[in-house]
Backbone as ProteinMPNN parsed JSONL, in Angstrom:
{"seq_chain_A": "MINKETIVNKNNKFIVGWREVAALPDLGVDDIHVKIDTGARSSCLHTFKIEEFTQNDELWVKFWLHPIHNNTDIEQVCMAKVADKRVVRNSGGDEQLRYFIVSTIDFNGQQWPIEISLTSRDNMAFRMLLGRTAMHGRIIVDPEASYLIQTKEK", "coords_chain_A": {"N_chain_A": [[0.867, -0.92, 0.294], [0.335, 2.304, -0.673], [0.912, 5.117, 1.326], [-0.081, 8.016, 1.88], [1.554, 10.145, 2.017], [3.363, 9.822, 0.183], [1.959, 10.453, -2.41], [1.46, 12.134, -3.519], [1.343, 14.826, -5.493], [3.112, 17.604, -7.037], [1.205, 19.617, -7.635], [-0.207, 19.135, -5.047], [-1.963, 17.544, -5.528], [-3.583, 14.34, -5.0], [-2.858, 10.775, -5.692], [-4.874, 8.81, -7.128], [-6.082, 5.475, -7.625], [-8.52, 3.321, -10.002], [-10.671, 2.284, -8.28], [-11.008, 2.683, -5.186], [-10.949, 2.903, -1.262], [-12.564, 4.584, 0.745], [-13.71, 6.756, 3.404], [-17.042, 8.157, 4.888], [-17.666, 10.381, 7.138], [-19.361, 11.733, 7.884], [-21.698, 10.936, 7.77], [-21.315, 8.44, 9.087], [-20.04, 6.438, 8.212], [-17.656, 4.313, 7.459], [-15.966, 2.767, 6.084], [-16.155, 2.449, 2.52], [-16.743, 0.744, -0.84], [-15.26, 2.759, -3.245], [-15.499, 3.618, -6.744], [-14.299, 5.489, -8.818], [-15.094, 7.476, -11.042], [-14.184, 8.756, -13.83], [-15.909, 9.631, -16.261], [-18.174, 10.587, -15.239], [-19.934, 12.901, -14.207], [-21.297, 13.67, -11.968], [-21.067, 12.446, -8.418], [-22.463, 9.575, -6.874], [-24.628, 7.119, -4.606], [-25.249, 4.404, -2.953], [-28.766, 3.685, -1.996], [-31.138, 1.709, -0.7], [-33.622, 2.535, 0.271], [-35.465, 5.565, 0.929], [-36.898, 8.286, 2.635], [-38.366, 10.862, 2.902], [-38.264, 13.995, 4.767], [-39.41, 16.549, 6.715], [-37.434, 19.027, 8.904], [-36.707, 21.125, 11.07], [-37.912, 23.239, 9.331], [-35.952, 22.854, 7.089], [-36.001, 20.641, 4.179], [-34.397, 17.075, 4.875], [-33.323, 14.049, 4.623], [-33.987, 10.428, 5.587], [-31.649, 7.445, 4.641], [-31.298, 4.254, 3.673], [-28.225, 2.377, 3.272], [-26.045, -0.402, 2.134], [-23.47, -0.618, 3.326], [-20.949, -2.758, 3.381], [-18.856, -4.196, 0.996], [-20.149, -6.0, -1.354], [-22.264, -7.265, 0.327], [-25.465, -7.649, 1.672], [-26.747, -8.039, 4.075], [-26.047, -6.322, 5.938], [-27.535, -3.236, 6.73], [-27.508, 0.016, 7.007], [-28.529, 3.302, 8.33], [-28.763, 6.344, 7.727], [-29.248, 10.139, 7.647], [-29.382, 12.953, 6.134], [-29.576, 16.573, 5.561], [-31.097, 17.823, 2.268], [-29.635, 18.83, -0.053], [-30.598, 19.379, -2.999], [-32.684, 18.723, -5.427], [-32.547, 16.927, -8.478], [-32.577, 16.259, -11.604], [-30.684, 13.489, -12.952], [-28.791, 12.112, -15.703], [-28.389, 8.78, -16.197], [-25.675, 6.555, -17.042], [-26.961, 4.358, -18.92], [-28.475, 6.573, -20.393], [-30.862, 6.907, -19.176], [-33.124, 8.962, -17.472], [-33.801, 10.251, -14.209], [-35.126, 11.618, -11.143], [-33.191, 12.653, -8.563], [-32.074, 13.246, -4.834], [-29.904, 15.488, -3.649], [-27.145, 15.261, -1.692], [-24.602, 17.065, 0.965], [-21.613, 15.905, 1.733], [-18.727, 14.886, 4.043], [-16.308, 13.456, 2.387], [-13.364, 11.118, 2.918], [-10.555, 10.135, 2.561], [-7.889, 8.504, 3.992], [-7.319, 11.104, 5.575], [-6.955, 13.193, 4.033], [-9.604, 15.311, 3.514], [-12.413, 16.758, 2.02], [-15.655, 18.812, 1.528], [-18.268, 17.206, -0.558], [-20.716, 16.872, -2.908], [-23.36, 14.912, -3.438], [-25.405, 12.088, -5.252], [-28.318, 10.726, -4.19], [-29.111, 7.144, -5.299], [-30.402, 4.231, -6.385], [-28.541, 1.451, -6.919], [-28.295, -1.115, -7.12], [-27.922, -3.495, -9.219], [-24.95, -2.456, -9.529], [-21.767, -3.109, -8.969], [-20.14, -1.28, -7.172], [-20.685, 0.256, -3.958], [-20.285, 3.418, -4.479], [-20.006, 6.032, -6.445], [-17.27, 8.139, -7.136], [-17.651, 11.245, -8.83], [-16.57, 13.574, -11.112], [-17.194, 16.334, -10.311], [-16.215, 16.149, -7.55], [-13.722, 15.626, -7.737], [-12.284, 17.535, -8.76], [-9.467, 19.6, -8.694], [-8.142, 17.968, -6.942], [-7.425, 15.202, -6.913], [-5.668, 13.168, -8.94], [-6.31, 10.402, -11.763], [-5.05, 7.133, -11.607], [-5.665, 4.892, -14.208], [-4.573, 2.693, -14.217], [-4.565, 1.095, -11.936], [-5.246, -0.253, -8.234], [-6.789, 0.783, -5.246], [-4.936, 2.446, -4.119], [-4.646, 4.248, -1.879], [-4.129, 3.933, 1.643], [-5.996, 2.41, 3.999], [-7.14, 3.72, 7.333], [-5.692, 2.496, 10.224], [-7.701, 0.334, 12.626]], "CA_chain_A": [[0.363, 0.315, 0.056], [1.068, 3.604, -0.515], [0.363, 6.443, 2.269], [-0.316, 9.578, 1.832], [3.073, 10.909, 1.851], [4.344, 9.386, -1.086], [1.232, 9.876, -3.563], [0.938, 13.972, -3.667], [2.429, 15.431, -6.579], [3.459, 18.647, -7.037], [0.678, 20.261, -7.445], [-0.81, 18.984, -4.111], [-3.363, 16.586, -5.662], [-2.635, 13.261, -4.563], [-3.233, 9.871, -6.974], [-5.692, 7.326, -6.996], [-6.443, 4.056, -8.527], [-9.776, 3.549, -10.6], [-11.01, 2.06, -7.023], [-10.621, 2.768, -3.503], [-12.016, 2.484, -0.395], [-13.104, 5.837, 1.575], [-15.073, 7.226, 4.381], [-18.109, 9.5, 4.371], [-17.508, 10.488, 8.763], [-20.563, 12.576, 8.108], [-23.07, 9.898, 7.342], [-21.072, 7.318, 9.927], [-19.802, 5.213, 7.022], [-16.508, 4.25, 8.139], [-14.675, 2.064, 4.799], [-17.12, 2.404, 1.677], [-15.624, 0.84, -1.668], [-15.626, 3.877, -4.302], [-15.294, 3.247, -8.195], [-13.559, 6.466, -9.388], [-15.748, 7.853, -12.451], [-14.029, 10.593, -14.521], [-17.008, 10.048, -16.956], [-19.624, 10.785, -13.871], [-20.056, 14.472, -13.338], [-21.3, 14.026, -9.932], [-20.757, 11.46, -7.021], [-23.694, 8.828, -6.251], [-24.382, 6.485, -2.98], [-26.196, 3.354, -3.419], [-29.239, 3.553, -0.97], [-32.351, 1.041, -1.463], [-34.801, 3.076, 1.019], [-35.254, 6.717, 1.29], [-38.201, 8.94, 3.291], [-38.279, 12.356, 3.144], [-38.719, 14.761, 6.204], [-38.997, 18.377, 7.476], [-36.777, 19.393, 10.313], [-36.608, 23.164, 11.079], [-38.49, 23.948, 8.246], [-35.504, 22.035, 6.256], [-35.484, 19.246, 3.871], [-33.873, 15.985, 5.145], [-33.986, 12.613, 3.849], [-33.045, 9.408, 5.859], [-32.099, 6.898, 3.748], [-30.937, 2.682, 3.908], [-27.52, 2.122, 2.574], [-25.463, -1.645, 2.156], [-22.518, 0.044, 2.93], [-19.85, -3.288, 2.883], [-18.917, -4.164, -0.178], [-20.935, -7.153, -2.114], [-23.214, -7.712, 1.602], [-26.421, -7.177, 1.674], [-27.135, -8.394, 4.921], [-25.82, -5.486, 6.577], [-27.599, -2.024, 6.769], [-26.662, 1.065, 8.0], [-29.78, 4.277, 8.018], [-28.541, 7.689, 7.598], [-29.698, 11.184, 7.809], [-29.119, 14.628, 5.823], [-29.994, 17.958, 4.82], [-31.159, 17.416, 0.933], [-28.981, 20.312, -0.584], [-30.832, 20.205, -4.063], [-33.297, 17.866, -5.904], [-32.596, 17.879, -9.825], [-32.804, 15.052, -12.946], [-29.553, 13.025, -13.316], [-28.959, 11.299, -16.728], [-26.984, 7.7, -16.146], [-24.984, 5.809, -18.136], [-27.743, 4.375, -19.861], [-29.02, 7.596, -21.067], [-32.06, 7.252, -18.709], [-33.118, 10.448, -16.398], [-34.013, 10.174, -12.926], [-34.761, 13.037, -10.084], [-32.629, 12.523, -7.529], [-31.851, 13.931, -3.869], [-28.548, 15.545, -3.759], [-26.81, 15.678, -0.009], [-23.351, 17.049, 0.867], [-21.05, 14.965, 3.011], [-17.583, 14.981, 3.871], [-15.573, 12.069, 2.154], [-12.061, 11.178, 3.194], [-9.407, 9.557, 1.834], [-6.75, 8.426, 4.998], [-7.188, 11.738, 6.024], [-8.03, 14.078, 3.275], [-11.332, 15.285, 3.309], [-13.177, 18.139, 1.642], [-16.862, 18.301, 1.212], [-18.261, 16.756, -1.689], [-22.429, 16.38, -3.308], [-23.951, 12.732, -3.612], [-26.788, 11.803, -5.12], [-28.681, 8.925, -3.535], [-30.099, 5.799, -5.989], [-30.31, 2.453, -5.979], [-27.386, 0.63, -7.573], [-28.661, -2.842, -6.705], [-27.18, -3.806, -10.591], [-23.741, -1.998, -9.62], [-20.622, -3.412, -8.218], [-19.414, -0.279, -5.922], [-21.704, 0.969, -3.442], [-21.074, 4.895, -4.513], [-19.108, 6.605, -7.529], [-16.934, 9.761, -7.227], [-17.927, 11.892, -9.94], [-15.648, 14.745, -11.683], [-17.02, 17.54, -9.908], [-15.633, 15.76, -6.376], [-12.431, 15.172, -7.552], [-11.47, 18.668, -9.466], [-8.336, 20.073, -7.919], [-7.597, 17.298, -5.204], [-6.874, 13.949, -7.351], [-5.636, 12.239, -10.202], [-6.757, 8.74, -11.46], [-4.365, 6.494, -12.468], [-6.02, 4.118, -14.315], [-4.428, 1.194, -13.947], [-3.86, 1.153, -10.671], [-6.524, -0.352, -7.308], [-6.383, 0.887, -3.85], [-3.58, 3.03, -3.524], [-5.055, 5.055, -1.018], [-4.12, 2.997, 2.39], [-7.181, 2.654, 4.869], [-6.444, 3.85, 8.584], [-5.697, 1.435, 11.205], [-9.17, 0.307, 13.413]], "C_chain_A": [[0.718, 1.246, 0.103], [0.19, 4.628, 0.336], [0.423, 7.379, 1.382], [0.222, 10.808, 1.317], [3.626, 10.867, 0.253], [2.98, 9.529, -2.118], [1.09, 11.488, -3.847], [1.915, 14.126, -4.439], [2.701, 16.813, -6.044], [2.189, 19.907, -7.355], [-0.489, 20.57, -5.931], [-1.891, 18.557, -4.072], [-2.759, 15.272, -5.64], [-3.753, 12.06, -5.584], [-4.024, 8.878, -6.259], [-5.732, 6.637, -7.58], [-8.295, 4.192, -9.167], [-10.66, 3.094, -9.492], [-10.83, 2.142, -5.901], [-11.234, 2.714, -2.492], [-11.612, 3.784, 0.341], [-14.792, 5.958, 2.765], [-16.047, 8.38, 4.072], [-18.843, 9.47, 6.004], [-18.767, 11.165, 8.595], [-22.245, 12.142, 8.442], [-22.858, 8.585, 8.361], [-20.674, 6.282, 9.033], [-18.132, 5.729, 7.054], [-15.419, 3.605, 6.687], [-16.488, 1.703, 3.992], [-16.316, 1.908, 0.337], [-16.613, 1.726, -2.727], [-15.186, 3.775, -5.543], [-15.13, 4.937, -8.461], [-14.321, 6.841, -10.865], [-14.794, 8.977, -13.401], [-15.043, 10.433, -15.847], [-18.466, 10.183, -16.61], [-19.266, 11.987, -13.854], [-20.175, 14.664, -12.125], [-21.015, 12.455, -9.267], [-22.213, 11.093, -7.04], [-23.371, 7.53, -5.355], [-25.287, 5.823, -3.104], [-27.422, 3.528, -2.46], [-30.572, 2.946, -2.127], [-33.667, 1.803, -0.858], [-34.328, 4.583, 0.553], [-36.708, 7.511, 1.327], [-37.458, 10.297, 3.436], [-38.832, 12.816, 4.258], [-38.368, 15.73, 6.451], [-38.315, 18.638, 8.72], [-36.155, 21.044, 10.472], [-36.786, 23.643, 10.395], [-37.422, 23.562, 7.238], [-36.316, 20.858, 5.784], [-34.695, 18.425, 4.206], [-34.565, 14.686, 4.437], [-33.334, 11.29, 5.108], [-33.268, 8.38, 5.338], [-31.252, 5.517, 3.981], [-29.782, 2.749, 2.89], [-26.853, 0.461, 3.25], [-24.203, -1.052, 2.532], [-20.749, -0.904, 3.039], [-20.258, -3.845, 1.574], [-19.249, -5.958, -0.482], [-21.149, -8.065, -0.509], [-24.027, -6.731, 1.423], [-27.053, -7.344, 2.758], [-26.692, -7.406, 6.041], [-26.594, -4.244, 6.053], [-27.21, -0.676, 7.263], [-28.173, 2.424, 7.579], [-28.502, 5.35, 8.222], [-29.514, 8.595, 7.442], [-28.588, 12.312, 7.365], [-29.695, 15.292, 5.411], [-30.026, 17.58, 3.218], [-30.936, 19.338, 0.639], [-29.621, 20.642, -1.99], [-31.577, 18.885, -4.677], [-33.266, 18.128, -7.528], [-32.52, 15.673, -10.537], [-31.274, 15.129, -12.796], [-29.961, 11.983, -14.412], [-27.946, 10.138, -16.184], [-26.744, 7.104, -17.143], [-25.497, 5.192, -19.239], [-28.362, 5.193, -20.643], [-30.691, 7.696, -20.304], [-32.109, 8.614, -17.478], [-33.644, 9.89, -15.21], [-33.857, 11.192, -11.849], [-34.048, 12.23, -8.781], [-32.383, 13.291, -6.177], [-30.602, 14.563, -3.708], [-28.039, 15.86, -2.372], [-25.24, 16.113, -0.289], [-22.808, 16.404, 2.015], [-19.71, 15.248, 2.928], [-16.998, 13.613, 3.366], [-14.126, 12.449, 2.477], [-11.336, 9.984, 2.984], [-8.257, 9.242, 3.135], [-6.889, 9.768, 5.201], [-7.437, 12.977, 5.18], [-9.017, 14.17, 3.081], [-11.294, 16.966, 3.098], [-14.52, 17.203, 1.489], [-17.5, 17.884, -0.23], [-19.844, 16.388, -2.096], [-22.691, 15.751, -3.838], [-25.296, 13.178, -3.773], [-27.359, 10.737, -4.714], [-29.523, 8.52, -4.664], [-29.587, 5.101, -5.678], [-29.08, 2.617, -7.292], [-27.228, -0.384, -7.187], [-28.02, -3.322, -7.969], [-25.478, -3.481, -10.181], [-23.101, -2.805, -8.93], [-19.889, -2.771, -7.079], [-20.565, 0.217, -5.468], [-21.866, 2.7, -3.748], [-19.672, 5.235, -5.825], [-18.556, 7.566, -7.0], [-16.97, 10.251, -8.474], [-16.597, 12.919, -10.117], [-15.657, 15.492, -10.754], [-15.976, 17.164, -8.39], [-14.06, 15.528, -6.537], [-11.547, 16.491, -8.079], [-10.763, 19.464, -8.042], [-7.279, 19.106, -6.855], [-6.686, 16.121, -6.069], [-6.643, 13.752, -9.128], [-5.588, 11.083, -10.018], [-5.606, 8.329, -12.065], [-5.088, 4.78, -12.54], [-6.253, 2.445, -14.686], [-3.677, 0.485, -12.73], [-5.645, 0.991, -9.56], [-5.805, 0.06, -5.862], [-5.081, 1.496, -3.411], [-3.209, 3.559, -2.094], [-4.738, 3.717, 0.788], [-5.156, 3.42, 3.472], [-6.528, 2.702, 6.615], [-6.658, 2.454, 9.448], [-6.639, 1.394, 11.935], [-8.152, 0.095, 14.654]], "O_chain_A": [[1.588, 1.434, 0.954], [-0.984, 4.904, 0.087], [0.957, 7.416, 0.273], [-0.137, 11.806, 0.692], [4.122, 11.701, -0.504], [2.893, 8.504, -2.794], [0.263, 11.737, -4.725], [3.075, 13.746, -4.281], [2.558, 17.139, -4.865], [2.494, 21.093, -7.24], [-1.217, 21.534, -5.694], [-2.755, 18.769, -3.221], [-1.657, 15.029, -6.13], [-4.882, 12.272, -6.028], [-3.871, 8.322, -5.171], [-5.284, 7.026, -8.659], [-9.097, 5.038, -8.772], [-11.767, 3.593, -9.697], [-10.172, 1.157, -5.566], [-12.406, 2.403, -2.702], [-10.422, 4.034, 0.53], [-15.962, 5.59, 2.866], [-15.901, 9.284, 3.249], [-19.916, 8.945, 6.3], [-19.37, 11.037, 9.66], [-23.272, 12.595, 8.947], [-23.773, 7.786, 8.56], [-21.111, 5.153, 9.258], [-17.574, 6.804, 6.835], [-14.292, 4.036, 6.446], [-17.482, 1.131, 4.441], [-15.237, 2.479, 0.177], [-17.809, 1.661, -3.012], [-13.964, 3.881, -5.45], [-16.143, 5.58, -8.187], [-13.851, 6.247, -11.836], [-15.126, 10.162, -13.37], [-14.866, 11.383, -16.609], [-19.499, 10.011, -17.257], [-18.13, 12.208, -13.433], [-19.581, 15.407, -11.344], [-20.768, 11.472, -9.966], [-23.101, 11.934, -7.177], [-22.273, 6.977, -5.301], [-26.35, 6.378, -3.383], [-26.754, 3.522, -1.426], [-30.925, 3.214, -3.276], [-34.725, 1.686, -1.477], [-33.259, 4.855, 0.007], [-37.52, 7.469, 0.403], [-36.373, 10.632, 3.911], [-39.776, 12.231, 4.79], [-37.178, 16.04, 6.486], [-38.975, 18.305, 9.704], [-35.293, 21.731, 9.925], [-36.138, 24.679, 10.243], [-37.84, 23.926, 6.139], [-37.074, 20.192, 6.49], [-33.626, 18.907, 3.831], [-35.668, 14.411, 3.964], [-32.145, 11.377, 5.416], [-34.413, 7.938, 5.241], [-30.267, 5.787, 4.669], [-30.063, 3.101, 1.744], [-27.031, 0.104, 4.414], [-23.636, -0.982, 1.442], [-19.672, -0.326, 2.895], [-21.386, -3.981, 1.1], [-18.687, -6.902, 0.072], [-20.543, -9.083, -0.174], [-23.824, -5.545, 1.162], [-28.164, -6.815, 2.708], [-27.028, -7.751, 7.173], [-26.396, -4.053, 4.853], [-26.35, -0.657, 8.145], [-28.726, 2.306, 6.486], [-27.457, 5.083, 8.817], [-30.634, 8.191, 7.13], [-27.486, 12.567, 7.849], [-30.6, 14.857, 4.698], [-29.009, 17.026, 2.801], [-31.529, 20.389, 0.882], [-29.462, 21.783, -2.426], [-30.989, 17.846, -4.379], [-33.748, 19.156, -8.003], [-32.457, 14.536, -10.071], [-30.618, 16.153, -12.605], [-30.929, 11.225, -14.353], [-26.828, 10.453, -15.775], [-27.49, 7.066, -18.121], [-24.948, 5.244, -20.34], [-28.872, 4.716, -21.656], [-31.572, 8.415, -20.776], [-31.16, 9.025, -16.811], [-33.993, 8.724, -15.391], [-32.748, 11.647, -11.569], [-34.548, 11.261, -8.21], [-32.547, 14.469, -6.494], [-29.883, 13.578, -3.543], [-28.579, 16.834, -1.849], [-24.625, 15.774, -1.3], [-23.384, 16.333, 3.1], [-19.31, 15.813, 1.911], [-17.284, 12.628, 4.047], [-13.657, 13.585, 2.404], [-11.744, 8.88, 3.344], [-7.532, 10.237, 3.132], [-5.834, 9.978, 4.602], [-8.173, 13.828, 5.68], [-9.628, 13.282, 2.485], [-10.664, 17.906, 3.583], [-14.714, 15.991, 1.391], [-16.954, 18.505, -1.141], [-20.243, 15.42, -1.449], [-22.333, 15.778, -5.015], [-26.04, 13.954, -3.173], [-26.777, 9.675, -4.937], [-30.461, 9.213, -5.059], [-28.602, 5.003, -4.946], [-28.851, 3.461, -8.159], [-26.11, -0.775, -6.85], [-27.015, -3.841, -7.484], [-24.699, -4.351, -10.571], [-23.785, -3.405, -8.101], [-19.216, -3.366, -6.237], [-21.445, 0.607, -6.235], [-22.892, 3.335, -3.505], [-18.605, 4.625, -5.902], [-19.293, 8.126, -6.189], [-16.278, 9.668, -9.309], [-15.721, 12.97, -9.254], [-14.617, 15.671, -10.12], [-15.021, 17.911, -8.177], [-13.307, 15.287, -5.594], [-10.333, 16.548, -7.884], [-11.214, 19.773, -6.939], [-6.219, 19.346, -6.278], [-5.461, 16.082, -5.959], [-7.279, 14.105, -10.12], [-5.199, 10.476, -9.021], [-5.102, 8.996, -12.968], [-5.136, 3.885, -11.696], [-7.084, 1.614, -15.05], [-2.717, -0.276, -12.601], [-6.7, 1.593, -9.761], [-4.673, -0.224, -5.469], [-4.343, 1.088, -2.515], [-2.189, 3.47, -1.41], [-5.336, 2.641, 0.757], [-5.222, 4.594, 3.837], [-5.674, 1.928, 7.047], [-7.549, 1.611, 9.333], [-6.882, 2.552, 12.275], [-8.59, -0.031, 15.798]]}, "name": "protein", "num_of_chains": 1, "seq": "MINKETIVNKNNKFIVGWREVAALPDLGVDDIHVKIDTGARSSCLHTFKIEEFTQNDELWVKFWLHPIHNNTDIEQVCMAKVADKRVVRNSGGDEQLRYFIVSTIDFNGQQWPIEISLTSRDNMAFRMLLGRTAMHGRIIVDPEASYLIQTKEK"}
């Protein structure tokens, strides 16, 4: 594994492979397998159930996800304020109205807020996609590499 000190280039961007493990600390997700997708504009997170509610006159969502790669037995419930609702076109060309939230992403101590859409990814291998907007100014992708980011010790 490569640690974060050895993967930062002169522009202060760090190098990731096409798949990595990250955390979403604002949502209580310690480890989630992420596909780094330079073809996707926005990031998305697999949710299999979403309920909207109002808190302090603001729209929020409660959503359920399977945080563990290739495991649908473990469920996690998260809540977040809705940042936006908008139409997203998926890779198949289908349009879907999605909730967007803002959450911090953490790649072994490198943290920043990103916008994430919530959608069902049951038929996809990864529970999360990291899109170009979330990578802008921070990440360089090595498409031949995988899991370059060392995960934190538990």
